[in-house]
mmCIF file of N, CA, C and O in Angstrom:
data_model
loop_
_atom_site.group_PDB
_atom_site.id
_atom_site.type_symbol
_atom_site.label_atom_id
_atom_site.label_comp_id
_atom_site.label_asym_id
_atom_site.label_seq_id
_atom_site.Cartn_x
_atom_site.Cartn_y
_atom_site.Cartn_z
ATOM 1 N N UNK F 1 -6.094 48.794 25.892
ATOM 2 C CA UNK F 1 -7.293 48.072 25.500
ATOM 3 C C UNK F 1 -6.921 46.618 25.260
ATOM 4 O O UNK F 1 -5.851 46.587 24.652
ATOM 5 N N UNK F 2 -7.312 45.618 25.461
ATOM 6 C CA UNK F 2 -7.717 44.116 25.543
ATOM 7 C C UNK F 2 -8.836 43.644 24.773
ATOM 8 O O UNK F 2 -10.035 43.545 25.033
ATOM 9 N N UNK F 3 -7.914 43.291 23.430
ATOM 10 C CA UNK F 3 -8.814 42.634 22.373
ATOM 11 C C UNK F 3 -9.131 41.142 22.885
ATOM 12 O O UNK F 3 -8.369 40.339 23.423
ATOM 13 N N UNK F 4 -10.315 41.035 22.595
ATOM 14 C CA UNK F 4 -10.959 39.017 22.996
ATOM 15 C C UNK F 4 -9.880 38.108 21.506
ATOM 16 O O UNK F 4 -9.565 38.574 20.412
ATOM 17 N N UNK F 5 -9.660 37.097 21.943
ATOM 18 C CA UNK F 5 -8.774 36.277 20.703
ATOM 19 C C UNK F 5 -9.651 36.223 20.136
ATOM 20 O O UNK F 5 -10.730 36.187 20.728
ATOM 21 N N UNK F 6 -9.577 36.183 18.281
ATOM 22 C CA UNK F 6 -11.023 36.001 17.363
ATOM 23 C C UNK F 6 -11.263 34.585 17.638
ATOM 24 O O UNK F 6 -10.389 34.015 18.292
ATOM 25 N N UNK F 7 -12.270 33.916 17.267
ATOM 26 C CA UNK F 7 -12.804 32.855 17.480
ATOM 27 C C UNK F 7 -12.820 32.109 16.200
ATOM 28 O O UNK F 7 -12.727 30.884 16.280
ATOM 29 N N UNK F 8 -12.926 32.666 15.013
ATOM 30 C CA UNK F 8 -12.934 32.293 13.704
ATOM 31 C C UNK F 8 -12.470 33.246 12.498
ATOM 32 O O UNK F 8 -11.752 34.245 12.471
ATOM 33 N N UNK F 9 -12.853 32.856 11.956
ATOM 34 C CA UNK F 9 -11.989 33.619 10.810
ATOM 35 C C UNK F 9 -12.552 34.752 10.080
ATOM 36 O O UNK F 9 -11.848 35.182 9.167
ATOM 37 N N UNK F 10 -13.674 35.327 10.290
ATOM 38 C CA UNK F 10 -14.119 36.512 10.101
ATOM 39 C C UNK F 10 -13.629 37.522 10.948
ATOM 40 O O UNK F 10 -13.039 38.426 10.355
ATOM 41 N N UNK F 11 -13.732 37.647 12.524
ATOM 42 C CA UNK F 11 -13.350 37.992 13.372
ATOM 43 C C UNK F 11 -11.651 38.310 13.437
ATOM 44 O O UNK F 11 -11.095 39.328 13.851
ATOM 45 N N UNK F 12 -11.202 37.385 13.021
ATOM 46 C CA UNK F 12 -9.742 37.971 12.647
ATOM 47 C C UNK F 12 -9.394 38.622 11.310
ATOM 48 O O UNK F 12 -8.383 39.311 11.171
ATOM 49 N N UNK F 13 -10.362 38.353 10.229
ATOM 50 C CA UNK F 13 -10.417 39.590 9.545
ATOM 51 C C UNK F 13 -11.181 40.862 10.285
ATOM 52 O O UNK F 13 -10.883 41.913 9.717
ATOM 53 N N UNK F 14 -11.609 40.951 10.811
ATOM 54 C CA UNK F 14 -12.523 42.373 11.768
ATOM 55 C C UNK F 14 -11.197 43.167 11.576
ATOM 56 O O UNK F 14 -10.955 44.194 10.943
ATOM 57 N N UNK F 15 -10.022 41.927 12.724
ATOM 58 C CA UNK F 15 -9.225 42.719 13.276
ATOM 59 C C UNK F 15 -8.112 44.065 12.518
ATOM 60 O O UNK F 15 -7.290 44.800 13.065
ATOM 61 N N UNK F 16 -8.493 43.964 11.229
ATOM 62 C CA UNK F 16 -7.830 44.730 9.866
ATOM 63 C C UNK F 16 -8.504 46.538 10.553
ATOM 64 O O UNK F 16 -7.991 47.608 10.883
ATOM 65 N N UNK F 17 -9.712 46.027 10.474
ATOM 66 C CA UNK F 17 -10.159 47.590 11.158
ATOM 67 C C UNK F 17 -9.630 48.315 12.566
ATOM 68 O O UNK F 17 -10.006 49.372 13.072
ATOM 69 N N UNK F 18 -8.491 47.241 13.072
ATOM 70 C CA UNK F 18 -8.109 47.727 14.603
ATOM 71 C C UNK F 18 -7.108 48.550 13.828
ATOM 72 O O UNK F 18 -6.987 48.383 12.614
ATOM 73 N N UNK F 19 -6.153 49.720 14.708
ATOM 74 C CA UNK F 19 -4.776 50.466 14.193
ATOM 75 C C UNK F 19 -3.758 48.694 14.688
ATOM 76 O O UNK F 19 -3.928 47.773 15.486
ATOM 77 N N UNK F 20 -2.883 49.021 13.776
ATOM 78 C CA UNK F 20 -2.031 47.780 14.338
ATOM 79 C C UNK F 20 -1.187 48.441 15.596
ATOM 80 O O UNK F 20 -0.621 49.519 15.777
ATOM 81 N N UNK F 21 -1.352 47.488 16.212
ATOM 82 C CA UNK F 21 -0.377 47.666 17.649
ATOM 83 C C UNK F 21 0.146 46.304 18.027
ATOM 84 O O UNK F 21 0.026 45.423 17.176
ATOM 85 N N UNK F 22 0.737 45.986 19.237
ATOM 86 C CA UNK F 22 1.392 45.015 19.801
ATOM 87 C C UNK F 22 0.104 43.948 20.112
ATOM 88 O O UNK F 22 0.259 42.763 19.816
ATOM 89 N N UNK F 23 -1.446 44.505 20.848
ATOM 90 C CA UNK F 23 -2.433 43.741 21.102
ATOM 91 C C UNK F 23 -3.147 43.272 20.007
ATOM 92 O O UNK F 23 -3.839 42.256 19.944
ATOM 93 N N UNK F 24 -2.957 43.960 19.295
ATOM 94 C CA UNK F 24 -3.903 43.116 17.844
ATOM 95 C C UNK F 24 -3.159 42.608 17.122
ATOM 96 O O UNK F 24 -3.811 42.344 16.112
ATOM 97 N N UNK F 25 -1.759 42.165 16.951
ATOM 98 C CA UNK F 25 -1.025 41.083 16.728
ATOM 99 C C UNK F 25 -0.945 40.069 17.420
ATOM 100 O O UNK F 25 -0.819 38.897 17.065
ATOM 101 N N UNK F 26 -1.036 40.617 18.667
ATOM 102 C CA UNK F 26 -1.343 39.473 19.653
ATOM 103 C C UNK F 26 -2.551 38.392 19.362
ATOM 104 O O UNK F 26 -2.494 37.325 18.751
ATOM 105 N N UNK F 27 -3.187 38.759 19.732
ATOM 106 C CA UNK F 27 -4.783 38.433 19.267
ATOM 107 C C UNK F 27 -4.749 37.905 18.087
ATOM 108 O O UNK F 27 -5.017 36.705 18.038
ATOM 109 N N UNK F 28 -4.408 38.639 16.755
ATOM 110 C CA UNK F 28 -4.526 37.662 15.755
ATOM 111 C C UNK F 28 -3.943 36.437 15.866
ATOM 112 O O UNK F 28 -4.527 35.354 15.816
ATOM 113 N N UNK F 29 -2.627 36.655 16.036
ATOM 114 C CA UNK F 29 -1.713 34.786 16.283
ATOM 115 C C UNK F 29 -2.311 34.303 16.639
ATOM 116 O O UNK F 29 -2.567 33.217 16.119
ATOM 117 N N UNK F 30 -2.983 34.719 17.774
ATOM 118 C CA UNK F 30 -3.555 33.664 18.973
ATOM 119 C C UNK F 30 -4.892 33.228 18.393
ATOM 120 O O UNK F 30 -5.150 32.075 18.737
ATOM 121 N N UNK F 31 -6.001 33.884 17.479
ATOM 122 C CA UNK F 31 -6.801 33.923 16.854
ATOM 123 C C UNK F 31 -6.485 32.321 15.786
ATOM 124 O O UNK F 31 -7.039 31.222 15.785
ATOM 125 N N UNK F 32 -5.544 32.798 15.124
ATOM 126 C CA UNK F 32 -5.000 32.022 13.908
ATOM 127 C C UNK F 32 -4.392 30.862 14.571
ATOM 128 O O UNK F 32 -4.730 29.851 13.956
ATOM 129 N N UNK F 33 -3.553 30.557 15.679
ATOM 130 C CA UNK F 33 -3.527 29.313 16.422
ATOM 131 C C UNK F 33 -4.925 28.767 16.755
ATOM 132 O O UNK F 33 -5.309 27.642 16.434
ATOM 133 N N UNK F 34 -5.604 29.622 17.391
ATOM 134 C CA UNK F 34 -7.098 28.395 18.010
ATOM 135 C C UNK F 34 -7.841 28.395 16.836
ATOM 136 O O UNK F 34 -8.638 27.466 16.964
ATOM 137 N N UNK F 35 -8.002 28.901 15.825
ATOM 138 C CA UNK F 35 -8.829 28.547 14.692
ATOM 139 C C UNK F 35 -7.536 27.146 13.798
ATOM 140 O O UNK F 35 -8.057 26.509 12.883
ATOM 141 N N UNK F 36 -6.869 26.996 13.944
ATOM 142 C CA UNK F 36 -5.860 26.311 13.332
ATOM 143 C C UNK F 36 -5.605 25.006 13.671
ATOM 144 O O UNK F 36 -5.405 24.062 12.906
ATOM 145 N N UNK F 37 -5.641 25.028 15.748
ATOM 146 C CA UNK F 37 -6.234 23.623 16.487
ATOM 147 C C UNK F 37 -7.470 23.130 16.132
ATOM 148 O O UNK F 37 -7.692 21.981 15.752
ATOM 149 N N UNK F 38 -8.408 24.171 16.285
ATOM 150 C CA UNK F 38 -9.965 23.370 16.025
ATOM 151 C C UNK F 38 -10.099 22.718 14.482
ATOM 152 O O UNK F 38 -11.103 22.014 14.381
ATOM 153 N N UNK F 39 -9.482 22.789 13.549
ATOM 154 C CA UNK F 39 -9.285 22.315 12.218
ATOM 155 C C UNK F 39 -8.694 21.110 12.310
ATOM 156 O O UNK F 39 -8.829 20.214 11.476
ATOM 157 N N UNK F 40 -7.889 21.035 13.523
ATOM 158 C CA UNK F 40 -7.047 19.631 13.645
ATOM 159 C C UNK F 40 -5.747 19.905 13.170
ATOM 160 O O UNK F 40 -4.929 18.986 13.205
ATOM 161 N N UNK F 41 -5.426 20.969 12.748
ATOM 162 C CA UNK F 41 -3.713 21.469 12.092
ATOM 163 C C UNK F 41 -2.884 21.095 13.374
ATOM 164 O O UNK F 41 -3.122 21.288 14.566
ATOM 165 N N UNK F 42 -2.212 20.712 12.962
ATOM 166 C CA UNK F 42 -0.498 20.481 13.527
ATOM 167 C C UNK F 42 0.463 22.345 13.854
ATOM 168 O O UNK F 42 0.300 23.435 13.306
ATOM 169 N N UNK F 43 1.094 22.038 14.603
ATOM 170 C CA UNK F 43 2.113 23.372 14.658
ATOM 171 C C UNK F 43 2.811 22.773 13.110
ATOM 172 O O UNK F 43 2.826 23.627 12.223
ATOM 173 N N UNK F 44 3.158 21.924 12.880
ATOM 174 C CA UNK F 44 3.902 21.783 11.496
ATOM 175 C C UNK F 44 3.196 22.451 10.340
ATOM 176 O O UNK F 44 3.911 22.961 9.478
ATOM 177 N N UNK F 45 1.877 22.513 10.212
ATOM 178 C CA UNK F 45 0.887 22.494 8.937
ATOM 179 C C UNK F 45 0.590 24.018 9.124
ATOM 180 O O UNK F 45 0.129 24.543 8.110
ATOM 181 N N UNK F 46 0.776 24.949 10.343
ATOM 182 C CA UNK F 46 0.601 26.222 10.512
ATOM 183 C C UNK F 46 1.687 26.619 9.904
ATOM 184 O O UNK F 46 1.764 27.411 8.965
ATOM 185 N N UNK F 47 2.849 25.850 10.652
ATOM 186 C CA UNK F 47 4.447 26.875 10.373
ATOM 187 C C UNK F 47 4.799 26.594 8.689
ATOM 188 O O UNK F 47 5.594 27.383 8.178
ATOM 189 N N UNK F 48 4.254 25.546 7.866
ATOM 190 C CA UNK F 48 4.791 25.647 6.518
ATOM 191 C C UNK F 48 3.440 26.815 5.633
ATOM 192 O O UNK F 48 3.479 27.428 4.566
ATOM 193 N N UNK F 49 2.712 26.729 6.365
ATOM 194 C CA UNK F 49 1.123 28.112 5.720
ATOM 195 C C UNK F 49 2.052 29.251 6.212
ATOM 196 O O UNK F 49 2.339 30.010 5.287
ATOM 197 N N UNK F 50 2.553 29.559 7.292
ATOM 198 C CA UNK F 50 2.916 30.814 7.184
ATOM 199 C C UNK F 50 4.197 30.776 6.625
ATOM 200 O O UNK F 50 4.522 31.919 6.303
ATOM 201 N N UNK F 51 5.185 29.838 6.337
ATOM 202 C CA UNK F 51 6.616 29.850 5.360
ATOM 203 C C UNK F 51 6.600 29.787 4.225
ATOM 204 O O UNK F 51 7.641 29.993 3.600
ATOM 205 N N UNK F 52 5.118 29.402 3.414
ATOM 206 C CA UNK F 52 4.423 29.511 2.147
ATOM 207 C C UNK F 52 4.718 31.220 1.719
ATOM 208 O O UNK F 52 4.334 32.195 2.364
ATOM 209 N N UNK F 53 5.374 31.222 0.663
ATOM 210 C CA UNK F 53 5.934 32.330 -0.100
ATOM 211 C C UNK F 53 4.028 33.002 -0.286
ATOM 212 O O UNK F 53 2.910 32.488 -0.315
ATOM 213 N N UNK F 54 4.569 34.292 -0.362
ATOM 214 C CA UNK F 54 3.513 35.565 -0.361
ATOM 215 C C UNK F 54 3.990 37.061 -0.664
ATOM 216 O O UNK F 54 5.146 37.397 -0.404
ATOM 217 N N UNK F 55 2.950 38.064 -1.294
ATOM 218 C CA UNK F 55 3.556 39.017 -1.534
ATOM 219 C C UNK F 55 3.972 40.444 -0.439
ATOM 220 O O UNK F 55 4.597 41.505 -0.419
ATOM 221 N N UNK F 56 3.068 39.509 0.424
ATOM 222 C CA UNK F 56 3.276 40.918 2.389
ATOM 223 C C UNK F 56 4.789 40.580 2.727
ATOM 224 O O UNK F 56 5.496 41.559 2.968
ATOM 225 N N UNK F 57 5.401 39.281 2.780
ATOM 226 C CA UNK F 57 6.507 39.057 3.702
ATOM 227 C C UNK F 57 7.521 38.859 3.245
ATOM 228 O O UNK F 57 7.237 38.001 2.410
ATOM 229 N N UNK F 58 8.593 39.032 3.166
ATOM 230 C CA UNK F 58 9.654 38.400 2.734
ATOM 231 C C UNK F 58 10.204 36.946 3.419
ATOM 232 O O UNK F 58 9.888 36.466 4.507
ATOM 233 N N UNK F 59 10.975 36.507 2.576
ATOM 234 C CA UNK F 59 11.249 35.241 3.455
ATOM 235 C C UNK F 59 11.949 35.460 4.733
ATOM 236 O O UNK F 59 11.510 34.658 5.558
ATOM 237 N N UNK F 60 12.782 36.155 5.187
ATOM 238 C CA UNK F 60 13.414 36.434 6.762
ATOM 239 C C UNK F 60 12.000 36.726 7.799
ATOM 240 O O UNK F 60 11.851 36.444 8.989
ATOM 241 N N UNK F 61 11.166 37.322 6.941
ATOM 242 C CA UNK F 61 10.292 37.912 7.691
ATOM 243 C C UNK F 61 9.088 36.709 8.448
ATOM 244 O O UNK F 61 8.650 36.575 9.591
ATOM 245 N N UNK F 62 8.881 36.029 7.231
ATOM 246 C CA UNK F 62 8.204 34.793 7.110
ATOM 247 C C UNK F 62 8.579 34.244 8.172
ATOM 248 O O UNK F 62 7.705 34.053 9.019
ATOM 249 N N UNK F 63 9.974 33.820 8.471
ATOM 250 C CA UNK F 63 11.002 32.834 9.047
ATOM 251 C C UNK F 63 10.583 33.486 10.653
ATOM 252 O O UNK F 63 10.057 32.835 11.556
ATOM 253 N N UNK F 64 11.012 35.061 10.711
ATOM 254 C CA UNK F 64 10.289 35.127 12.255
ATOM 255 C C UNK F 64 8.819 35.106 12.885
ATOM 256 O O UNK F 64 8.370 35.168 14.030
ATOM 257 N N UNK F 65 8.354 35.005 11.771
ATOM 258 C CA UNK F 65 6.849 34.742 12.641
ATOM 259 C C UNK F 65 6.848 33.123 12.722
ATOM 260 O O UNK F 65 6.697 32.428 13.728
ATOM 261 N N UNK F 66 7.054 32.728 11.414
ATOM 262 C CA UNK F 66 6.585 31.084 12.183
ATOM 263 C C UNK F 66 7.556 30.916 13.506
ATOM 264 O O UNK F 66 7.513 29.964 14.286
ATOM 265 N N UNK F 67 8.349 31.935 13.579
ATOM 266 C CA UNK F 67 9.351 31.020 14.981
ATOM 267 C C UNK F 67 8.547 31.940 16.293
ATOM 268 O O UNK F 67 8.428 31.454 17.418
ATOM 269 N N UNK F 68 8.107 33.132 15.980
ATOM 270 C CA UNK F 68 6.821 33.802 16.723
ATOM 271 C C UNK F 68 5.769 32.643 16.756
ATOM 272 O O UNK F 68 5.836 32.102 17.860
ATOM 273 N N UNK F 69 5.083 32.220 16.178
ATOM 274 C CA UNK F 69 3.993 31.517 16.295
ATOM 275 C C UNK F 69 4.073 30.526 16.723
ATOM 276 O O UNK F 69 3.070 30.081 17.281
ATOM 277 N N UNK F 70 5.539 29.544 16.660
ATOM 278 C CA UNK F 70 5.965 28.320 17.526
ATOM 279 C C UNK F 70 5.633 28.549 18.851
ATOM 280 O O UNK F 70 4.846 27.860 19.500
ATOM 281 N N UNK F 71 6.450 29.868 19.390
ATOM 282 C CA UNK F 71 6.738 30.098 20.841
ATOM 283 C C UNK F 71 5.074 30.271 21.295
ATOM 284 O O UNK F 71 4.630 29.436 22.083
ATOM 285 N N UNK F 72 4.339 31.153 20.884
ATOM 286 C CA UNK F 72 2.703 30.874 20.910
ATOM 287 C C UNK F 72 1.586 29.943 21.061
ATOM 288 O O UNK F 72 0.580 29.947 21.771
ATOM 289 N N UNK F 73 2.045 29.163 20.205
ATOM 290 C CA UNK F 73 1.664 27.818 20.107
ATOM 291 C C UNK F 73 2.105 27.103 21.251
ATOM 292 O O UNK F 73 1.232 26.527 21.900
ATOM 293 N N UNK F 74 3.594 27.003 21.729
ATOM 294 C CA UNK F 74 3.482 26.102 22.847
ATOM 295 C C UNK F 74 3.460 26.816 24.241
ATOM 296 O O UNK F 74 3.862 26.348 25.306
ATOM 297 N N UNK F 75 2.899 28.062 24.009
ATOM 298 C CA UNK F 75 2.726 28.776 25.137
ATOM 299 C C UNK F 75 0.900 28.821 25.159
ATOM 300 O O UNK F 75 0.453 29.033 26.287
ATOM 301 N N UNK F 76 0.153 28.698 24.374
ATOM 302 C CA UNK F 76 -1.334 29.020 24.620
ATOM 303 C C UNK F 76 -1.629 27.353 24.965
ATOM 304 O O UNK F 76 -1.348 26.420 24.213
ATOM 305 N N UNK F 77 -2.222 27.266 26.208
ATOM 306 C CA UNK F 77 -3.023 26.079 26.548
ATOM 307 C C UNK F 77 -4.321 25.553 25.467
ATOM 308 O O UNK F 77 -5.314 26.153 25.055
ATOM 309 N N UNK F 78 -3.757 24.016 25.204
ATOM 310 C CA UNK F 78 -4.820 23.613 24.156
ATOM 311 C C UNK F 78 -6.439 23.855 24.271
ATOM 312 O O UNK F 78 -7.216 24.344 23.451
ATOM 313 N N UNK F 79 -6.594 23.498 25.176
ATOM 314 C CA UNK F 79 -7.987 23.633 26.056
ATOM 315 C C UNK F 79 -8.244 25.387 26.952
ATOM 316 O O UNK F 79 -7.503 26.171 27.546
ATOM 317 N N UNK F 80 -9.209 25.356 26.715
ATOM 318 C CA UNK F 80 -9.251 27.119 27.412
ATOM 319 C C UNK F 80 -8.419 27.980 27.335
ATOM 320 O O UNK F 80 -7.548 28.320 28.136
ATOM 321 N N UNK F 81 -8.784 28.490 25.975
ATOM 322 C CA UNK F 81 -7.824 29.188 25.754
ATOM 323 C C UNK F 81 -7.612 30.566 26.268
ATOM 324 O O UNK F 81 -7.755 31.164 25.202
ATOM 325 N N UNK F 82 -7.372 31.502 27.150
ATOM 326 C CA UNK F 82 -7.974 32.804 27.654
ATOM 327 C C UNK F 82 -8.750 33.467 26.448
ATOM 328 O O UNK F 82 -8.570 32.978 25.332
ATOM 329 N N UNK F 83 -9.520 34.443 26.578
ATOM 330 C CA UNK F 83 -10.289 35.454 25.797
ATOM 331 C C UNK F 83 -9.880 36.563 25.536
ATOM 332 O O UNK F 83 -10.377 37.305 24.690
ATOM 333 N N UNK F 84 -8.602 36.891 26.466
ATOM 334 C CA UNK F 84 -8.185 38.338 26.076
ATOM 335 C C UNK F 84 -6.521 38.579 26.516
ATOM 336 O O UNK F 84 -5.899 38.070 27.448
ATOM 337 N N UNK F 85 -6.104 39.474 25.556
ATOM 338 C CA UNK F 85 -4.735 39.478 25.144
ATOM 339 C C UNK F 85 -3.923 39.478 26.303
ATOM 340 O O UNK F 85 -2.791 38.997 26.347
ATOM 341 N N UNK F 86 -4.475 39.986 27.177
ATOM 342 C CA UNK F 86 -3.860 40.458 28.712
ATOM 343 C C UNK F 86 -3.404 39.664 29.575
ATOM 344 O O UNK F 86 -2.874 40.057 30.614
ATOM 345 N N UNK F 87 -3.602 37.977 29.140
ATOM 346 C CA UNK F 87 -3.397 36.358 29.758
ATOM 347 C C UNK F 87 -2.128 36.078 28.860
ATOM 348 O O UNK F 87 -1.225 35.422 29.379
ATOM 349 N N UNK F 88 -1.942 36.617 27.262
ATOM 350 C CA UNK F 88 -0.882 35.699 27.089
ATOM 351 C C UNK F 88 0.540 36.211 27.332
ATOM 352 O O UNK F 88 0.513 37.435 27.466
ATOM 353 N N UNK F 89 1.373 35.867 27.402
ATOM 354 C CA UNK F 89 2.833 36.208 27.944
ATOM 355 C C UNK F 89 3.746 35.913 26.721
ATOM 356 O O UNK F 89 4.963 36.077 26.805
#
């Protein structure tokens, strides 16, 4: 199945009701990157929100997603972004 990237930030809360798998992680990042561009955020201002201490992650853990979400970030085209998980690589 091929989740659409959320568009905003309700929608990527939806995604809590999916089972977690590989595509609805997908989707969220990618969700949480294009809601993150349209705000005007920087990859810098994402990667210190997700290195911001919390009680889900530990810090190693923290450390691989923002370096997950880097590679994302400069892999999803700023402009048009695809709609479904099955475009990103």
């Amino acid at each position: 199945m091929n989740y659409p990237i959320p568009a905003n930030s309700q929608e990527i809360v939806a995604l809590r009701q999916e089972p977690v798998d590989e595509e609805v992680v997908v989707a969220a990042i990618a969700g949480v990157i294009q809601l993150a561009r349209s705000q005007g955020k920087s990859l810098e201002d994402l990667t210190a929100e997700v290195l911001a201490e919390d009680s889900l992650l530990d810090s190693s853990q923290r450390r691989w997603l923002s370096e997950l979400v880097a590679q994302a970030w400069t892999s999803l085209p700023v402009m048009g972004i695809c709609h479904h998980t099955q475009f990103i690589s």
